[in-house]
Coordinates of C-alpha atoms in Angstrom, one line a residue:
M1 CA -22.0 7.0 23.4
T2 CA -19.8 10.2 23.1
F3 CA -18.5 9.6 19.6
R4 CA -19.6 10.7 16.2
I5 CA -18.3 10.3 12.6
R6 CA -17.7 13.5 10.6
A7 CA -15.8 14.6 7.5
A8 CA -12.1 15.1 8.0
T9 CA -10.5 18.6 8.1
D10 CA -7.0 19.9 7.8
D11 CA -6.7 19.9 11.6
D12 CA -7.0 16.1 11.5
L13 CA -3.6 15.6 9.8
K14 CA -1.7 15.2 13.1
P15 CA -4.0 12.6 14.7
L16 CA -4.2 10.7 11.3
Y17 CA -0.4 10.6 11.2
E18 CA -0.2 9.4 14.8
M19 CA -2.7 6.6 14.1
A20 CA -0.9 5.7 10.8
K21 CA 2.2 4.9 12.8
L22 CA 0.2 2.4 14.8
T23 CA -1.1 0.3 11.9
G24 CA 1.9 -2.1 11.8
G25 CA 2.3 -2.1 8.0
G26 CA 0.3 -3.4 5.1
F27 CA -2.2 -0.6 5.5
T28 CA -1.9 1.1 2.1
N29 CA -4.8 3.6 2.7
L30 CA -3.3 5.0 5.9
P31 CA 0.5 5.4 5.3
P32 CA 2.7 6.9 8.0
D33 CA 3.7 9.7 5.7
R34 CA 2.6 13.3 6.3
P35 CA 2.7 14.5 2.6
A36 CA 0.7 11.4 1.5
L37 CA -1.9 12.0 4.2
R38 CA -2.1 15.7 3.4
T39 CA -2.7 14.8 -0.3
K40 CA -5.6 12.5 0.8
L41 CA -7.1 15.3 2.8
E42 CA -6.8 17.7 -0.1
R43 CA -8.6 15.1 -2.4
S44 CA -11.3 14.7 0.3
H45 CA -11.7 18.5 0.5
A46 CA -12.1 18.7 -3.3
A47 CA -14.7 15.9 -3.3
L48 CA -16.7 17.5 -0.4
A49 CA -16.7 20.8 -2.3
R50 CA -18.2 19.3 -5.5
T51 CA -22.0 19.3 -5.1
A52 CA -23.0 17.9 -8.5
G53 CA -21.8 16.1 -11.6
P54 CA -21.1 12.5 -12.7
I55 CA -19.3 9.8 -10.8
D56 CA -15.6 10.6 -10.7
D57 CA -12.4 9.2 -9.1
E58 CA -12.8 10.9 -5.7
L59 CA -11.9 10.2 -2.1
F60 CA -13.9 11.0 1.1
V61 CA -12.0 10.8 4.4
L62 CA -14.1 10.5 7.6
V63 CA -12.9 10.5 11.2
L64 CA -14.2 9.3 14.5
E65 CA -14.4 12.1 17.0
N66 CA -14.9 12.1 20.7
I67 CA -17.7 14.7 21.1
E68 CA -16.7 15.7 24.6
N69 CA -13.1 16.6 24.0
G70 CA -12.7 16.7 20.2
E71 CA -10.1 14.0 20.0
V72 CA -9.9 12.0 16.8
R73 CA -9.7 8.3 17.6
G74 CA -10.4 6.5 14.3
T75 CA -10.8 7.0 10.6
C76 CA -12.3 5.5 7.4
Q77 CA -12.4 6.3 3.7
L78 CA -14.6 6.0 0.6
F79 CA -13.3 5.9 -2.9
T80 CA -16.1 6.6 -5.5
Q81 CA -14.6 4.9 -8.5
V82 CA -11.3 3.1 -8.4
G83 CA -9.0 2.5 -11.4
Q84 CA -9.5 5.9 -13.1
R85 CA -6.2 7.6 -12.1
H86 CA -4.2 4.4 -11.8
P87 CA -5.0 0.8 -12.8
F88 CA -6.6 -1.1 -10.1
Y89 CA -5.0 -4.5 -10.0
S90 CA -6.1 -7.7 -8.3
Y91 CA -5.3 -11.4 -8.6
R92 CA -8.1 -13.6 -9.6
R93 CA -7.8 -17.2 -8.4
G94 CA -9.1 -19.8 -10.8
T95 CA -8.6 -23.3 -12.0
L96 CA -7.4 -24.7 -15.3
T97 CA -8.6 -28.2 -16.1
Q98 CA -6.7 -30.4 -18.6
H99 CA -7.1 -34.0 -19.6
S100 CA -4.6 -36.5 -21.0
R101 CA -6.2 -39.3 -23.0
E102 CA -3.0 -41.2 -23.1
L103 CA -2.5 -41.1 -19.4
Q104 CA -6.2 -41.3 -18.6
R105 CA -5.7 -38.6 -16.1
T106 CA -7.3 -35.2 -15.5
F107 CA -5.2 -32.4 -14.0
R108 CA -6.6 -29.3 -12.3
A109 CA -4.1 -26.5 -11.8
E110 CA -4.9 -23.5 -9.6
M111 CA -3.8 -20.2 -11.1
L112 CA -3.5 -16.6 -10.2
T113 CA -4.3 -14.2 -13.0
L114 CA -3.5 -10.4 -12.9
T115 CA -6.7 -8.5 -13.7
T116 CA -8.4 -5.1 -13.6
D117 CA -11.9 -6.7 -13.4
L118 CA -12.8 -4.5 -10.4
E119 CA -12.0 -1.2 -12.2
G120 CA -14.8 1.3 -11.9
S121 CA -16.1 0.0 -8.6
S122 CA -16.5 2.1 -5.5
E123 CA -14.4 1.1 -2.5
V124 CA -14.7 1.3 1.3
G125 CA -11.4 1.2 3.0
G126 CA -8.9 2.9 5.3
L127 CA -10.7 1.9 8.4
F128 CA -8.6 2.2 11.5
L129 CA -9.6 2.4 15.2
H130 CA -7.2 3.6 17.8
P131 CA -6.1 0.6 20.0
G132 CA -7.4 2.4 23.1
E133 CA -10.9 2.5 21.7
R134 CA -11.5 -1.0 20.5
A135 CA -14.5 -1.6 22.6
G136 CA -18.1 -0.5 22.7
G137 CA -18.9 -0.9 19.0
L138 CA -16.9 1.9 17.7
G139 CA -15.5 -0.2 14.9
L140 CA -19.0 -1.0 13.8
L141 CA -19.8 2.7 13.9
L142 CA -16.9 3.5 11.6
A143 CA -17.7 0.7 9.2
R144 CA -21.4 1.3 8.9
S145 CA -21.2 5.1 8.7
R146 CA -19.6 4.7 5.3
Y147 CA -22.8 3.0 4.0
L148 CA -25.1 5.7 5.3
F149 CA -22.7 8.2 3.6
I150 CA -23.2 6.3 0.4
R151 CA -27.0 6.2 1.0
L152 CA -27.1 10.0 1.3
H153 CA -24.9 10.5 -1.7
R154 CA -25.9 7.6 -3.9
A155 CA -25.3 9.4 -7.2
R156 CA -21.6 9.8 -6.4
F157 CA -21.0 6.0 -6.1
A158 CA -20.8 3.1 -8.6
D159 CA -23.1 0.1 -8.7
R160 CA -20.5 -2.3 -7.3
I161 CA -18.5 -1.8 -4.2
L162 CA -15.4 -3.5 -2.9
A163 CA -13.4 -3.8 0.3
E164 CA -9.8 -5.0 0.5
L165 CA -8.8 -6.7 3.7
R166 CA -5.1 -6.7 4.9
G167 CA -3.5 -10.1 4.3
I168 CA -1.2 -12.2 6.5
I169 CA 1.8 -10.2 7.8
D170 CA 4.5 -12.0 9.9
E171 CA 6.0 -10.8 13.1
G172 CA 8.8 -9.0 11.3
G173 CA 6.4 -7.0 9.1
G174 CA 6.9 -9.2 6.1
S175 CA 4.4 -10.8 3.8
P176 CA 4.8 -14.5 2.9
F177 CA 2.6 -13.9 -0.2
W178 CA 4.8 -11.1 -1.4
D179 CA 8.0 -13.0 -0.7
G180 CA 6.8 -16.0 -2.6
L181 CA 5.5 -14.2 -5.7
A182 CA 5.9 -10.5 -6.5
G183 CA 9.0 -9.9 -4.4
R184 CA 11.0 -12.2 -6.7
F185 CA 10.3 -9.8 -9.7
F186 CA 10.6 -6.5 -7.9
G187 CA 13.7 -6.9 -5.8
M188 CA 12.0 -5.0 -3.0
T189 CA 10.9 -6.0 0.5
F190 CA 7.2 -6.0 1.2
Q191 CA 7.5 -3.1 3.5
A192 CA 9.3 -1.0 0.8
A193 CA 6.8 -2.0 -1.9
D194 CA 3.8 -1.3 0.4
E195 CA 5.2 2.1 1.3
F196 CA 6.0 3.0 -2.3
N197 CA 2.5 2.0 -3.4
A198 CA 0.8 4.0 -0.6
I199 CA 2.6 7.1 -1.7
N200 CA 3.0 6.7 -5.4
G201 CA 0.2 4.5 -6.6
H202 CA 0.1 1.2 -8.6
Q203 CA 1.9 2.2 -11.8
F204 CA 5.1 0.4 -10.9
V205 CA 3.1 -2.8 -10.7
A206 CA 2.0 -2.3 -14.3
D207 CA 5.6 -1.7 -15.3
L208 CA 7.2 -4.7 -13.6
M209 CA 4.6 -7.4 -12.6
P210 CA 4.5 -10.4 -14.9
K211 CA 1.3 -10.4 -17.0
H212 CA 1.1 -14.2 -17.5
P213 CA -0.9 -16.4 -15.0
I214 CA 1.0 -17.8 -12.0
Y215 CA 0.5 -21.5 -11.2
T216 CA 0.1 -21.6 -7.4
A217 CA 1.9 -24.9 -7.2
M218 CA 5.1 -23.0 -8.1
L219 CA 4.8 -20.8 -5.0
T220 CA 6.1 -21.4 -1.6
E221 CA 3.9 -23.2 0.9
G222 CA 3.6 -20.0 3.0
A223 CA 2.6 -17.9 -0.1
R224 CA -0.1 -20.5 -1.1
A225 CA -1.5 -20.7 2.4
A226 CA -1.8 -16.9 2.6
I227 CA -4.0 -16.5 -0.6
G228 CA -7.4 -15.0 0.3
L229 CA -6.8 -15.0 4.1
P230 CA -7.3 -11.9 6.2
H231 CA -4.8 -10.7 8.8
P232 CA -6.0 -12.1 12.2
S233 CA -6.9 -8.5 13.2
G234 CA -9.1 -8.3 10.2
R235 CA -11.3 -11.4 10.8
A236 CA -13.9 -9.3 12.6
A237 CA -14.0 -6.8 9.8
M238 CA -14.5 -9.7 7.3
R239 CA -17.5 -11.0 9.4
M240 CA -18.9 -7.5 9.4
L241 CA -18.6 -7.3 5.6
E242 CA -20.2 -10.7 5.2
H243 CA -23.1 -9.5 7.4
E244 CA -23.6 -6.5 5.1
G245 CA -23.7 -8.8 2.1
F246 CA -20.2 -8.7 0.8
R247 CA -18.7 -11.9 -0.6
Y248 CA -15.2 -13.2 -1.4
E249 CA -15.2 -14.1 -5.1
Q250 CA -11.6 -15.3 -5.4
Y251 CA -10.1 -11.8 -5.9
C252 CA -7.1 -11.0 -3.7
D253 CA -4.6 -8.2 -3.1
I254 CA -1.4 -8.3 -5.3
F255 CA 0.8 -7.3 -2.4
D256 CA -0.1 -9.5 0.6
G257 CA -2.8 -11.8 -0.9
G258 CA -5.5 -10.6 1.4
P259 CA -9.2 -11.1 0.3
T260 CA -11.1 -8.5 -1.7
M261 CA -14.8 -8.6 -0.9
T262 CA -17.4 -7.3 -3.3
A263 CA -21.1 -6.6 -3.3
P264 CA -23.8 -4.8 -5.5
T265 CA -24.0 -1.4 -3.9
D266 CA -27.7 -1.3 -3.6
Q267 CA -27.7 -4.7 -1.9
V268 CA -25.4 -3.8 0.9
R269 CA -27.6 -4.3 3.9
T270 CA -27.3 -0.9 5.6
I271 CA -27.6 1.0 2.3
R272 CA -30.6 -1.1 1.2
D273 CA -32.5 -1.0 4.5
A274 CA -31.8 2.6 5.6
I275 CA -34.8 4.9 6.0
V276 CA -34.3 8.6 4.9
A277 CA -37.0 10.9 6.3
P278 CA -37.4 14.2 8.2
V279 CA -37.2 14.5 11.9
T280 CA -40.8 15.0 13.1
A281 CA -40.2 15.0 16.9
I282 CA -37.4 15.2 19.5
A283 CA -38.2 13.5 22.8
D284 CA -36.4 12.6 26.0
D285 CA -36.6 9.0 25.0
G286 CA -36.1 8.6 21.2
G287 CA -36.8 4.8 21.2
E288 CA -34.6 2.0 20.0
E289 CA -30.8 2.1 19.6
A290 CA -30.0 2.9 16.0
L291 CA -27.4 4.2 13.5
V292 CA -28.4 7.7 12.5
A293 CA -26.7 10.1 10.0
A294 CA -27.5 13.6 9.0
G295 CA -26.0 16.3 6.7
R296 CA -24.5 16.2 3.3
L297 CA -20.8 16.3 2.2
A298 CA -18.8 18.4 4.7
D299 CA -21.7 18.6 7.1
F300 CA -22.1 14.8 7.3
R301 CA -22.4 13.4 10.8
C302 CA -23.2 9.9 12.1
V303 CA -23.8 8.4 15.6
F304 CA -25.2 5.5 17.4
G305 CA -28.3 7.0 19.1
H306 CA -31.9 6.5 19.8
A307 CA -34.6 6.9 17.2
T308 CA -38.0 5.6 16.1
A309 CA -39.4 5.6 12.5
G310 CA -43.1 6.4 12.2
A311 CA -45.5 7.0 9.3
G312 CA -44.7 10.7 9.0
G313 CA -41.0 10.6 9.8
I314 CA -38.4 9.9 12.6
T315 CA -38.4 10.7 16.3
L316 CA -35.0 11.3 17.8
S317 CA -33.9 11.4 21.4
A318 CA -32.7 14.8 22.6
A319 CA -29.1 13.5 23.0
T320 CA -29.1 12.1 19.4
A321 CA -30.4 15.3 17.9
R322 CA -27.8 17.3 19.9
D323 CA -24.9 15.1 18.7
L324 CA -26.1 15.3 15.1
G325 CA -26.9 19.0 15.3
V326 CA -30.4 18.6 13.8
A327 CA -33.8 20.0 14.6
V328 CA -37.4 19.1 13.6
G329 CA -37.7 19.2 9.9
D330 CA -34.1 18.2 9.1
E331 CA -33.7 15.0 7.1
V332 CA -31.8 12.1 8.6
A333 CA -30.9 8.5 7.5
L334 CA -31.8 5.7 10.0
A335 CA -30.5 2.1 10.1
G336 CA -30.9 -0.6 12.7
R337 CA -28.3 -1.0 15.5
G338 CA -27.2 -4.5 14.5

C-alpha cells in the first residue's frame, strides 16, 4: 500500500478544503470554510508542539497521504477532552414509566433529555476519505491510526472515548430530526445551524435549546425514526466502532439525531492489544500484514505494512521501515491487520 497517515501541516489546508466540499453536509468537524479549517490546523499545531502537561482541550488533525505523489486523500481528528471550551451537548434517550391505579394501566413514555454527560471524554471524529479512494482498506487505516496515536500518547487522552456518527440526511441536505425538534425553536434550517455550529461552536444551543425533556411521541414520525440511526454512508463506520468495542448507549446528536458511540479508552481493541517495542530487525519479508505506527506528535506516521513481534522486539519489512522512516532501535506500535 502506498499510503500513510501523518500529522497535518499548513500545506494541507487546500486539500482539506477540497475534501470538505465533498462531504454533503452534516459533517461538523470538516466544514467547507477555509478560516474554520485554518483554525483547526492552528489548534493542531499547538497540540503537537506541547510535549508535556495535563490533559487539556486539544485537537490533533491527521491526514492520509499518498507516499508516491504526496497527495492528501483523507483525514481524521482526535479531540483530547471535549466540553472544556464549549458545553458538549447530547440527547439521552430514556423512558419514564407511570402507573394509574384508577385506570389500571401503566404508561411508558420515551423521552429525550438534553445532557452534558459526556463532557470530559476524548473524541475520535472528522474521518473523511476521498470518494476516489474508497477501496483497499484505507478507511480502516484512517480509523485505526487514531487508536495507535492514542496508544503512543496515552497521557494526553481521557479514560472514556466517544465517536459521533452523522445522522439521517435527506436528498435535499435536510435533517428530519432537526426539522421535527430543534428547528422549531431556532428558526434555522439544518444546513444553516450545522454550518454555524461548525464555525462558532455550541454556545447558541445553550442559549436557545429548551432544557426540559422532550417526549418523542410529540415529534414527527420522520424525526422519531431518525433517532440513533447513522447515515447510510456511516453504517460501515458504525460496524468498525463496534468491532473496536464501542457501544451505543442511547446518546444521540442534538442536530441530526445520529448515534454517539462510547467506550472505555483502555478497552478499545486496537489500544488495548497494541504492542509497543523497538525494531530489532529489518528484513525483505517482515511477516504478517499489520498496522504499524512510529514517531511522536508531529513525527507520527502510520501504515499498513508487514511486521512480526518477537521476544526481543519487532521485525519490519524493508518497505514498512522505509514508509515509516524508522531504523533498528526505533520504537514502533504494532496492531493486527483486522
